[in-house]
mmCIF file with all atom_site columns, N, CA and C in Angstrom:
data_model
loop_
_atom_site.group_PDB
_atom_site.id
_atom_site.type_symbol
_atom_site.label_atom_id
_atom_site.label_alt_id
_atom_site.label_comp_id
_atom_site.label_asym_id
_atom_site.label_entity_id
_atom_site.label_seq_id
_atom_site.pdbx_PDB_ins_code
_atom_site.Cartn_x
_atom_site.Cartn_y
_atom_site.Cartn_z
_atom_site.occupancy
_atom_site.B_iso_or_equiv
_atom_site.pdbx_formal_charge
_atom_site.auth_seq_id
_atom_site.auth_comp_id
_atom_site.auth_asym_id
_atom_site.auth_atom_id
_atom_site.pdbx_PDB_model_num
ATOM 1   N N  . MET A 1 1  ? 11.128 -20.057 -6.826  1.00 75.00 ? 1  MET A N  1
ATOM 2   C CA . MET A 1 1  ? 11.034 -19.362 -7.332  1.00 75.00 ? 1  MET A CA 1
ATOM 3   C C  . MET A 1 1  ? 11.583 -17.820 -7.307  1.00 75.00 ? 1  MET A C  1
ATOM 4   N N  . MET A 1 2  ? 11.515 -17.577 -8.782  1.00 84.00 ? 2  MET A N  1
ATOM 5   C CA . MET A 1 2  ? 12.216 -16.047 -8.813  1.00 84.00 ? 2  MET A CA 1
ATOM 6   C C  . MET A 1 2  ? 11.160 -14.298 -8.499  1.00 84.00 ? 2  MET A C  1
ATOM 7   N N  . ARG A 1 3  ? 11.431 -14.178 -8.406  1.00 89.00 ? 3  ARG A N  1
ATOM 8   C CA . ARG A 1 3  ? 11.541 -12.401 -7.917  1.00 89.00 ? 3  ARG A CA 1
ATOM 9   C C  . ARG A 1 3  ? 12.037 -11.236 -9.140  1.00 89.00 ? 3  ARG A C  1
ATOM 10  N N  . CYS A 1 4  ? 11.379 -10.943 -8.935  1.00 90.00 ? 4  CYS A N  1
ATOM 11  C CA . CYS A 1 4  ? 11.930 -9.550  -9.861  1.00 90.00 ? 4  CYS A CA 1
ATOM 12  C C  . CYS A 1 4  ? 13.473 -8.949  -8.615  1.00 90.00 ? 4  CYS A C  1
ATOM 13  N N  . PRO A 1 5  ? 13.892 -8.350  -8.715  1.00 88.00 ? 5  PRO A N  1
ATOM 14  C CA . PRO A 1 5  ? 15.708 -7.575  -7.831  1.00 88.00 ? 5  PRO A CA 1
ATOM 15  C C  . PRO A 1 5  ? 14.303 -6.029  -7.822  1.00 88.00 ? 5  PRO A C  1
ATOM 16  N N  . ASN A 1 6  ? 13.776 -5.424  -9.077  1.00 89.00 ? 6  ASN A N  1
ATOM 17  C CA . ASN A 1 6  ? 13.365 -4.272  -9.304  1.00 89.00 ? 6  ASN A CA 1
ATOM 18  C C  . ASN A 1 6  ? 11.815 -4.461  -8.805  1.00 89.00 ? 6  ASN A C  1
ATOM 19  N N  . CYS A 1 7  ? 10.722 -4.843  -8.799  1.00 92.00 ? 7  CYS A N  1
ATOM 20  C CA . CYS A 1 7  ? 9.639  -4.524  -8.337  1.00 92.00 ? 7  CYS A CA 1
ATOM 21  C C  . CYS A 1 7  ? 9.170  -6.144  -7.689  1.00 92.00 ? 7  CYS A C  1
ATOM 22  N N  . ASN A 1 8  ? 10.232 -6.679  -6.880  1.00 93.00 ? 8  ASN A N  1
ATOM 23  C CA . ASN A 1 8  ? 9.601  -8.261  -6.637  1.00 93.00 ? 8  ASN A CA 1
ATOM 24  C C  . ASN A 1 8  ? 7.907  -9.258  -7.338  1.00 93.00 ? 8  ASN A C  1
ATOM 25  N N  . SER A 1 9  ? 8.026  -8.616  -7.967  1.00 93.00 ? 9  SER A N  1
ATOM 26  C CA . SER A 1 9  ? 6.646  -9.448  -9.258  1.00 93.00 ? 9  SER A CA 1
ATOM 27  C C  . SER A 1 9  ? 7.013  -11.088 -9.279  1.00 93.00 ? 9  SER A C  1
ATOM 28  N N  . LYS A 1 10 ? 6.144  -12.181 -9.330  1.00 94.00 ? 10 LYS A N  1
ATOM 29  C CA . LYS A 1 10 ? 6.832  -13.447 -8.909  1.00 94.00 ? 10 LYS A CA 1
ATOM 30  C C  . LYS A 1 10 ? 6.108  -13.536 -10.355 1.00 94.00 ? 10 LYS A C  1
ATOM 31  N N  . ASP A 1 11 ? 6.009  -12.562 -11.228 1.00 95.00 ? 11 ASP A N  1
ATOM 32  C CA . ASP A 1 11 ? 5.988  -12.948 -13.305 1.00 95.00 ? 11 ASP A CA 1
ATOM 33  C C  . ASP A 1 11 ? 7.025  -13.074 -14.247 1.00 95.00 ? 11 ASP A C  1
ATOM 34  N N  . ILE A 1 12 ? 6.853  -13.679 -13.935 1.00 94.00 ? 12 ILE A N  1
ATOM 35  C CA . ILE A 1 12 ? 8.791  -13.621 -14.949 1.00 94.00 ? 12 ILE A CA 1
ATOM 36  C C  . ILE A 1 12 ? 8.773  -14.488 -16.255 1.00 94.00 ? 12 ILE A C  1
ATOM 37  N N  . GLY A 1 13 ? 8.468  -14.318 -16.937 1.00 95.00 ? 13 GLY A N  1
ATOM 38  C CA . GLY A 1 13 ? 8.076  -14.624 -18.064 1.00 95.00 ? 13 GLY A CA 1
ATOM 39  C C  . GLY A 1 13 ? 9.867  -15.586 -18.694 1.00 95.00 ? 13 GLY A C  1
ATOM 40  N N  . LYS A 1 14 ? 9.953  -16.212 -19.474 1.00 95.00 ? 14 LYS A N  1
ATOM 41  C CA . LYS A 1 14 ? 11.419 -16.804 -19.710 1.00 95.00 ? 14 LYS A CA 1
ATOM 42  C C  . LYS A 1 14 ? 11.653 -17.354 -21.016 1.00 95.00 ? 14 LYS A C  1
ATOM 43  N N  . ILE A 1 15 ? 12.284 -16.298 -21.609 1.00 94.00 ? 15 ILE A N  1
ATOM 44  C CA . ILE A 1 15 ? 12.649 -15.728 -23.138 1.00 94.00 ? 15 ILE A CA 1
ATOM 45  C C  . ILE A 1 15 ? 14.186 -16.304 -23.942 1.00 94.00 ? 15 ILE A C  1
ATOM 46  N N  . GLY A 1 16 ? 14.757 -16.985 -23.116 1.00 93.00 ? 16 GLY A N  1
ATOM 47  C CA . GLY A 1 16 ? 15.974 -17.676 -22.852 1.00 93.00 ? 16 GLY A CA 1
ATOM 48  C C  . GLY A 1 16 ? 16.244 -18.432 -22.674 1.00 93.00 ? 16 GLY A C  1
ATOM 49  N N  . SER A 1 17 ? 17.063 -19.127 -23.218 1.00 92.00 ? 17 SER A N  1
ATOM 50  C CA . SER A 1 17 ? 17.633 -20.947 -21.969 1.00 92.00 ? 17 SER A CA 1
ATOM 51  C C  . SER A 1 17 ? 18.137 -19.642 -20.264 1.00 92.00 ? 17 SER A C  1
ATOM 52  N N  . HIS A 1 18 ? 19.157 -18.645 -20.916 1.00 93.00 ? 18 HIS A N  1
ATOM 53  C CA . HIS A 1 18 ? 19.524 -17.999 -19.436 1.00 93.00 ? 18 HIS A CA 1
ATOM 54  C C  . HIS A 1 18 ? 18.387 -16.334 -18.786 1.00 93.00 ? 18 HIS A C  1
ATOM 55  N N  . GLN A 1 19 ? 17.380 -16.162 -20.083 1.00 95.00 ? 19 GLN A N  1
ATOM 56  C CA . GLN A 1 19 ? 17.104 -14.535 -20.241 1.00 95.00 ? 19 GLN A CA 1
ATOM 57  C C  . GLN A 1 19 ? 15.266 -14.759 -19.911 1.00 95.00 ? 19 GLN A C  1
ATOM 58  N N  . PHE A 1 20 ? 15.824 -13.490 -19.097 1.00 95.00 ? 20 PHE A N  1
ATOM 59  C CA . PHE A 1 20 ? 14.425 -13.888 -18.570 1.00 95.00 ? 20 PHE A CA 1
ATOM 60  C C  . PHE A 1 20 ? 12.751 -12.564 -18.440 1.00 95.00 ? 20 PHE A C  1
ATOM 61  N N  . TYR A 1 21 ? 12.149 -12.526 -18.589 1.00 95.00 ? 21 TYR A N  1
ATOM 62  C CA . TYR A 1 21 ? 11.580 -11.203 -18.523 1.00 95.00 ? 21 TYR A CA 1
ATOM 63  C C  . TYR A 1 21 ? 10.179 -10.624 -17.569 1.00 95.00 ? 21 TYR A C  1
ATOM 64  N N  . CYS A 1 22 ? 10.220 -9.452  -16.546 1.00 94.00 ? 22 CYS A N  1
ATOM 65  C CA . CYS A 1 22 ? 9.270  -9.158  -15.716 1.00 94.00 ? 22 CYS A CA 1
ATOM 66  C C  . CYS A 1 22 ? 8.267  -8.327  -16.350 1.00 94.00 ? 22 CYS A C  1
ATOM 67  N N  . TRP A 1 23 ? 6.757  -9.559  -15.936 1.00 94.00 ? 23 TRP A N  1
ATOM 68  C CA . TRP A 1 23 ? 6.340  -8.324  -16.895 1.00 94.00 ? 23 TRP A CA 1
ATOM 69  C C  . TRP A 1 23 ? 5.447  -7.260  -15.949 1.00 94.00 ? 23 TRP A C  1
ATOM 70  N N  . GLY A 1 24 ? 6.634  -7.722  -14.749 1.00 93.00 ? 24 GLY A N  1
ATOM 71  C CA . GLY A 1 24 ? 5.635  -5.842  -13.704 1.00 93.00 ? 24 GLY A CA 1
ATOM 72  C C  . GLY A 1 24 ? 6.362  -4.421  -13.857 1.00 93.00 ? 24 GLY A C  1
ATOM 73  N N  . CYS A 1 25 ? 7.632  -4.566  -14.416 1.00 92.00 ? 25 CYS A N  1
ATOM 74  C CA . CYS A 1 25 ? 7.725  -3.519  -15.117 1.00 92.00 ? 25 CYS A CA 1
ATOM 75  C C  . CYS A 1 25 ? 8.805  -3.704  -16.058 1.00 92.00 ? 25 CYS A C  1
ATOM 76  N N  . PHE A 1 26 ? 8.420  -4.822  -16.619 1.00 91.00 ? 26 PHE A N  1
ATOM 77  C CA . PHE A 1 26 ? 9.163  -4.781  -17.666 1.00 91.00 ? 26 PHE A CA 1
ATOM 78  C C  . PHE A 1 26 ? 11.012 -4.689  -18.259 1.00 91.00 ? 26 PHE A C  1
ATOM 79  N N  . ILE A 1 27 ? 11.473 -5.012  -17.515 1.00 94.00 ? 27 ILE A N  1
ATOM 80  C CA . ILE A 1 27 ? 12.472 -5.534  -17.108 1.00 94.00 ? 27 ILE A CA 1
ATOM 81  C C  . ILE A 1 27 ? 12.946 -6.796  -17.759 1.00 94.00 ? 27 ILE A C  1
ATOM 82  N N  . GLU A 1 28 ? 14.496 -7.281  -18.020 1.00 95.00 ? 28 GLU A N  1
ATOM 83  C CA . GLU A 1 28 ? 14.516 -8.447  -18.979 1.00 95.00 ? 28 GLU A CA 1
ATOM 84  C C  . GLU A 1 28 ? 16.180 -8.593  -17.354 1.00 95.00 ? 28 GLU A C  1
ATOM 85  N N  . LEU A 1 29 ? 16.095 -9.799  -17.632 1.00 93.00 ? 29 LEU A N  1
ATOM 86  C CA . LEU A 1 29 ? 17.316 -10.407 -16.343 1.00 93.00 ? 29 LEU A CA 1
ATOM 87  C C  . LEU A 1 29 ? 17.499 -11.448 -17.244 1.00 93.00 ? 29 LEU A C  1
ATOM 88  N N  . THR A 1 30 ? 18.935 -11.827 -16.705 1.00 93.00 ? 30 THR A N  1
ATOM 89  C CA . THR A 1 30 ? 20.305 -13.021 -16.989 1.00 93.00 ? 30 THR A CA 1
ATOM 90  C C  . THR A 1 30 ? 20.945 -13.762 -16.351 1.00 93.00 ? 30 THR A C  1
ATOM 91  N N  . VAL A 1 31 ? 20.421 -14.569 -16.024 1.00 91.00 ? 31 VAL A N  1
ATOM 92  C CA . VAL A 1 31 ? 20.587 -15.778 -14.650 1.00 91.00 ? 31 VAL A CA 1
ATOM 93  C C  . VAL A 1 31 ? 22.432 -16.614 -15.374 1.00 91.00 ? 31 VAL A C  1
ATOM 94  N N  . ASN A 1 32 ? 23.189 -16.662 -14.544 1.00 89.00 ? 32 ASN A N  1
ATOM 95  C CA . ASN A 1 32 ? 23.876 -17.519 -15.194 1.00 89.00 ? 32 ASN A CA 1
ATOM 96  C C  . ASN A 1 32 ? 24.625 -17.877 -14.073 1.00 89.00 ? 32 ASN A C  1
ATOM 97  N N  . GLY A 1 33 ? 24.608 -19.193 -13.464 1.00 88.00 ? 33 GLY A N  1
ATOM 98  C CA . GLY A 1 33 ? 25.077 -19.426 -12.459 1.00 88.00 ? 33 GLY A CA 1
ATOM 99  C C  . GLY A 1 33 ? 24.528 -18.808 -11.466 1.00 88.00 ? 33 GLY A C  1
ATOM 100 N N  . GLU A 1 34 ? 25.567 -18.531 -10.262 1.00 86.00 ? 34 GLU A N  1
ATOM 101 C CA . GLU A 1 34 ? 24.908 -17.433 -9.268  1.00 86.00 ? 34 GLU A CA 1
ATOM 102 C C  . GLU A 1 34 ? 24.936 -15.429 -10.221 1.00 86.00 ? 34 GLU A C  1
ATOM 103 N N  . LYS A 1 35 ? 24.987 -14.874 -10.736 1.00 89.00 ? 35 LYS A N  1
ATOM 104 C CA . LYS A 1 35 ? 25.229 -13.740 -11.277 1.00 89.00 ? 35 LYS A CA 1
ATOM 105 C C  . LYS A 1 35 ? 23.655 -13.571 -12.610 1.00 89.00 ? 35 LYS A C  1
ATOM 106 N N  . MET A 1 36 ? 22.952 -12.026 -11.517 1.00 89.00 ? 36 MET A N  1
ATOM 107 C CA . MET A 1 36 ? 22.656 -12.032 -12.400 1.00 89.00 ? 36 MET A CA 1
ATOM 108 C C  . MET A 1 36 ? 22.543 -10.478 -13.153 1.00 89.00 ? 36 MET A C  1
ATOM 109 N N  . SER A 1 37 ? 21.593 -10.449 -14.495 1.00 92.00 ? 37 SER A N  1
ATOM 110 C CA . SER A 1 37 ? 22.734 -8.908  -15.277 1.00 92.00 ? 37 SER A CA 1
ATOM 111 C C  . SER A 1 37 ? 20.995 -8.443  -15.087 1.00 92.00 ? 37 SER A C  1
ATOM 112 N N  . VAL A 1 38 ? 20.775 -7.584  -14.945 1.00 93.00 ? 38 VAL A N  1
ATOM 113 C CA . VAL A 1 38 ? 19.478 -6.186  -14.573 1.00 93.00 ? 38 VAL A CA 1
ATOM 114 C C  . VAL A 1 38 ? 19.402 -5.667  -16.081 1.00 93.00 ? 38 VAL A C  1
ATOM 115 N N  . PHE A 1 39 ? 17.907 -5.092  -17.038 1.00 95.00 ? 39 PHE A N  1
ATOM 116 C CA . PHE A 1 39 ? 18.248 -4.658  -18.473 1.00 95.00 ? 39 PHE A CA 1
ATOM 117 C C  . PHE A 1 39 ? 16.530 -3.929  -18.566 1.00 95.00 ? 39 PHE A C  1
ATOM 118 N N  . GLN A 1 40 ? 17.747 -2.865  -18.505 1.00 93.00 ? 40 GLN A N  1
ATOM 119 C CA . GLN A 1 40 ? 16.408 -1.973  -20.124 1.00 93.00 ? 40 GLN A CA 1
ATOM 120 C C  . GLN A 1 40 ? 16.423 -1.825  -21.042 1.00 93.00 ? 40 GLN A C  1
ATOM 121 N N  . VAL A 1 41 ? 15.621 -2.193  -21.684 1.00 90.00 ? 41 VAL A N  1
ATOM 122 C CA . VAL A 1 41 ? 14.563 -2.774  -23.612 1.00 90.00 ? 41 VAL A CA 1
ATOM 123 C C  . VAL A 1 41 ? 14.446 -1.300  -23.240 1.00 90.00 ? 41 VAL A C  1
ATOM 124 N N  . GLU A 1 42 ? 15.385 -0.575  -24.959 1.00 91.00 ? 42 GLU A N  1
ATOM 125 C CA . GLU A 1 42 ? 14.818 0.229   -24.885 1.00 91.00 ? 42 GLU A CA 1
ATOM 126 C C  . GLU A 1 42 ? 14.118 1.039   -25.970 1.00 91.00 ? 42 GLU A C  1
ATOM 127 N N  . GLU A 1 43 ? 13.415 1.596   -26.540 1.00 91.00 ? 43 GLU A N  1
ATOM 128 C CA . GLU A 1 43 ? 12.453 2.090   -27.318 1.00 91.00 ? 43 GLU A CA 1
ATOM 129 C C  . GLU A 1 43 ? 12.863 1.436   -28.879 1.00 91.00 ? 43 GLU A C  1
ATOM 130 N N  . ASP A 1 44 ? 14.330 1.372   -29.063 1.00 93.00 ? 44 ASP A N  1
ATOM 131 C CA . ASP A 1 44 ? 14.437 0.650   -30.306 1.00 93.00 ? 44 ASP A CA 1
ATOM 132 C C  . ASP A 1 44 ? 14.768 -0.329  -30.656 1.00 93.00 ? 44 ASP A C  1
ATOM 133 N N  . GLY A 1 45 ? 13.937 -1.535  -28.728 1.00 89.00 ? 45 GLY A N  1
ATOM 134 C CA . GLY A 1 45 ? 14.599 -2.759  -29.347 1.00 89.00 ? 45 GLY A CA 1
ATOM 135 C C  . GLY A 1 45 ? 16.421 -2.988  -28.170 1.00 89.00 ? 45 GLY A C  1
ATOM 136 N N  . THR A 1 46 ? 16.565 -2.379  -27.460 1.00 93.00 ? 46 THR A N  1
ATOM 137 C CA . THR A 1 46 ? 18.833 -2.857  -27.472 1.00 93.00 ? 46 THR A CA 1
ATOM 138 C C  . THR A 1 46 ? 18.283 -2.370  -25.965 1.00 93.00 ? 46 THR A C  1
ATOM 139 N N  . LEU A 1 47 ? 19.792 -3.541  -25.426 1.00 92.00 ? 47 LEU A N  1
ATOM 140 C CA . LEU A 1 47 ? 19.240 -3.105  -24.100 1.00 92.00 ? 47 LEU A CA 1
ATOM 141 C C  . LEU A 1 47 ? 19.885 -2.552  -23.358 1.00 92.00 ? 47 LEU A C  1
ATOM 142 N N  . SER A 1 48 ? 19.915 -2.035  -22.429 1.00 93.00 ? 48 SER A N  1
ATOM 143 C CA . SER A 1 48 ? 21.157 -0.579  -20.975 1.00 93.00 ? 48 SER A CA 1
ATOM 144 C C  . SER A 1 48 ? 20.831 -1.902  -19.975 1.00 93.00 ? 48 SER A C  1
ATOM 145 N N  . SER A 1 49 ? 22.273 -1.434  -19.783 1.00 92.00 ? 49 SER A N  1
ATOM 146 C CA . SER A 1 49 ? 22.321 -2.436  -18.449 1.00 92.00 ? 49 SER A CA 1
ATOM 147 C C  . SER A 1 49 ? 22.030 -1.290  -16.959 1.00 92.00 ? 49 SER A C  1
ATOM 148 N N  . LEU A 1 50 ? 21.557 -1.819  -15.466 1.00 91.00 ? 50 LEU A N  1
ATOM 149 C CA . LEU A 1 50 ? 21.193 -1.592  -14.709 1.00 91.00 ? 50 LEU A CA 1
ATOM 150 C C  . LEU A 1 50 ? 21.959 -1.845  -13.894 1.00 91.00 ? 50 LEU A C  1
ATOM 151 N N  . ASP A 1 51 ? 23.054 -2.966  -13.861 1.00 88.00 ? 51 ASP A N  1
ATOM 152 C CA . ASP A 1 51 ? 23.437 -3.400  -12.702 1.00 88.00 ? 51 ASP A CA 1
ATOM 153 C C  . ASP A 1 51 ? 23.880 -2.804  -11.436 1.00 88.00 ? 51 ASP A C  1
ATOM 154 N N  . ASP A 1 52 ? 24.348 -1.293  -11.908 1.00 86.00 ? 52 ASP A N  1
ATOM 155 C CA . ASP A 1 52 ? 24.908 -0.344  -11.552 1.00 86.00 ? 52 ASP A CA 1
ATOM 156 C C  . ASP A 1 52 ? 23.573 -0.035  -10.023 1.00 86.00 ? 52 ASP A C  1
ATOM 157 N N  . LEU A 1 53 ? 22.842 0.357   -10.346 1.00 83.00 ? 53 LEU A N  1
ATOM 158 C CA . LEU A 1 53 ? 21.420 0.556   -9.603  1.00 83.00 ? 53 LEU A CA 1
ATOM 159 C C  . LEU A 1 53 ? 21.504 -0.806  -9.010  1.00 83.00 ? 53 LEU A C  1
ATOM 160 N N  . PHE A 1 54 ? 21.585 -1.793  -9.271  1.00 76.00 ? 54 PHE A N  1
ATOM 161 C CA . PHE A 1 54 ? 21.186 -3.039  -8.385  1.00 76.00 ? 54 PHE A CA 1
ATOM 162 C C  . PHE A 1 54 ? 22.118 -3.550  -7.769  1.00 76.00 ? 54 PHE A C  1
ATOM 163 N N  . PHE A 1 55 ? 23.043 -3.484  -7.801  1.00 68.00 ? 55 PHE A N  1
ATOM 164 C CA . PHE A 1 55 ? 24.200 -4.936  -7.365  1.00 68.00 ? 55 PHE A CA 1
ATOM 165 C C  . PHE A 1 55 ? 25.554 -3.958  -7.251  1.00 68.00 ? 55 PHE A C  1
ATOM 166 N N  . GLU A 1 56 ? 25.724 -3.677  -5.721  1.00 63.00 ? 56 GLU A N  1
ATOM 167 C CA . GLU A 1 56 ? 26.142 -2.266  -6.097  1.00 63.00 ? 56 GLU A CA 1
ATOM 168 C C  . GLU A 1 56 ? 27.685 -2.969  -5.629  1.00 63.00 ? 56 GLU A C  1
ATOM 169 N N  . GLU A 1 57 ? 29.561 -2.319  -5.880  1.00 55.00 ? 57 GLU A N  1
ATOM 170 C CA . GLU A 1 57 ? 30.510 -3.904  -5.252  1.00 55.00 ? 57 GLU A CA 1
ATOM 171 C C  . GLU A 1 57 ? 30.503 -3.175  -3.894  1.00 55.00 ? 57 GLU A C  1
ATOM 172 N N  . GLN A 1 58 ? 30.443 -4.612  -3.306  1.00 49.00 ? 58 GLN A N  1
ATOM 173 C CA . GLN A 1 58 ? 31.114 -4.027  -1.363  1.00 49.00 ? 58 GLN A CA 1
ATOM 174 C C  . GLN A 1 58 ? 32.535 -3.301  -1.774  1.00 49.00 ? 58 GLN A C  1
ATOM 175 N N  . PRO A 1 59 ? 32.441 -1.965  -1.178  1.00 50.00 ? 59 PRO A N  1
ATOM 176 C CA . PRO A 1 59 ? 33.766 -2.035  -0.723  1.00 50.00 ? 59 PRO A CA 1
ATOM 177 C C  . PRO A 1 59 ? 34.646 -2.662  -0.407  1.00 50.00 ? 59 PRO A C  1
ATOM 178 N N  . PHE A 1 60 ? 35.723 -2.229  -0.094  1.00 47.00 ? 60 PHE A N  1
ATOM 179 C CA . PHE A 1 60 ? 36.550 -3.338  1.242   1.00 47.00 ? 60 PHE A CA 1
ATOM 180 C C  . PHE A 1 60 ? 36.737 -2.651  2.567   1.00 47.00 ? 60 PHE A C  1
ATOM 181 N N  . PRO A 1 61 ? 36.805 -3.149  3.656   1.00 51.00 ? 61 PRO A N  1
ATOM 182 C CA . PRO A 1 61 ? 36.338 -3.203  4.322   1.00 51.00 ? 61 PRO A CA 1
ATOM 183 C C  . PRO A 1 61 ? 37.020 -2.493  4.486   1.00 51.00 ? 61 PRO A C  1
ATOM 184 N N  . GLN A 1 62 ? 37.031 -0.921  6.075   1.00 51.00 ? 62 GLN A N  1
ATOM 185 C CA . GLN A 1 62 ? 38.005 -0.320  6.427   1.00 51.00 ? 62 GLN A CA 1
ATOM 186 C C  . GLN A 1 62 ? 38.745 -0.929  8.099   1.00 51.00 ? 62 GLN A C  1
ATOM 187 N N  . ILE A 1 63 ? 39.912 -0.300  7.850   1.00 52.00 ? 63 ILE A N  1
ATOM 188 C CA . ILE A 1 63 ? 40.843 -1.464  9.067   1.00 52.00 ? 63 ILE A CA 1
ATOM 189 C C  . ILE A 1 63 ? 41.782 -0.068  9.414   1.00 52.00 ? 63 ILE A C  1
ATOM 190 N N  . GLN A 1 64 ? 41.051 -0.291  10.756  1.00 51.00 ? 64 GLN A N  1
ATOM 191 C CA . GLN A 1 64 ? 41.204 1.457   11.532  1.00 51.00 ? 64 GLN A CA 1
ATOM 192 C C  . GLN A 1 64 ? 42.417 0.707   12.321  1.00 51.00 ? 64 GLN A C  1
ATOM 193 N N  . ALA A 1 65 ? 44.185 1.238   13.050  1.00 53.00 ? 65 ALA A N  1
ATOM 194 C CA . ALA A 1 65 ? 44.918 0.913   13.184  1.00 53.00 ? 65 ALA A CA 1
ATOM 195 C C  . ALA A 1 65 ? 44.447 2.266   14.663  1.00 53.00 ? 65 ALA A C  1
ATOM 196 N N  . ASN A 1 66 ? 45.156 1.012   15.910  1.00 50.00 ? 66 ASN A N  1
ATOM 197 C CA . ASN A 1 66 ? 45.100 1.956   16.888  1.00 50.00 ? 66 ASN A CA 1
ATOM 198 C C  . ASN A 1 66 ? 46.879 2.203   17.825  1.00 50.00 ? 66 ASN A C  1
#
């Protein structure tokens, strides 16, 4: 079962073939294979990406020279 990455709610509705909506915190989720994108729905209906808040790129490991 899918859980919201923001509020951990299971109250997720399907709104498209790969699109979901969280009724707990009102964000839209897009799932494509293993990749998930998170969006805030703005007042005018446009979507603003929240991926930078939820999915940080993993930094390259630090290599220490001896």
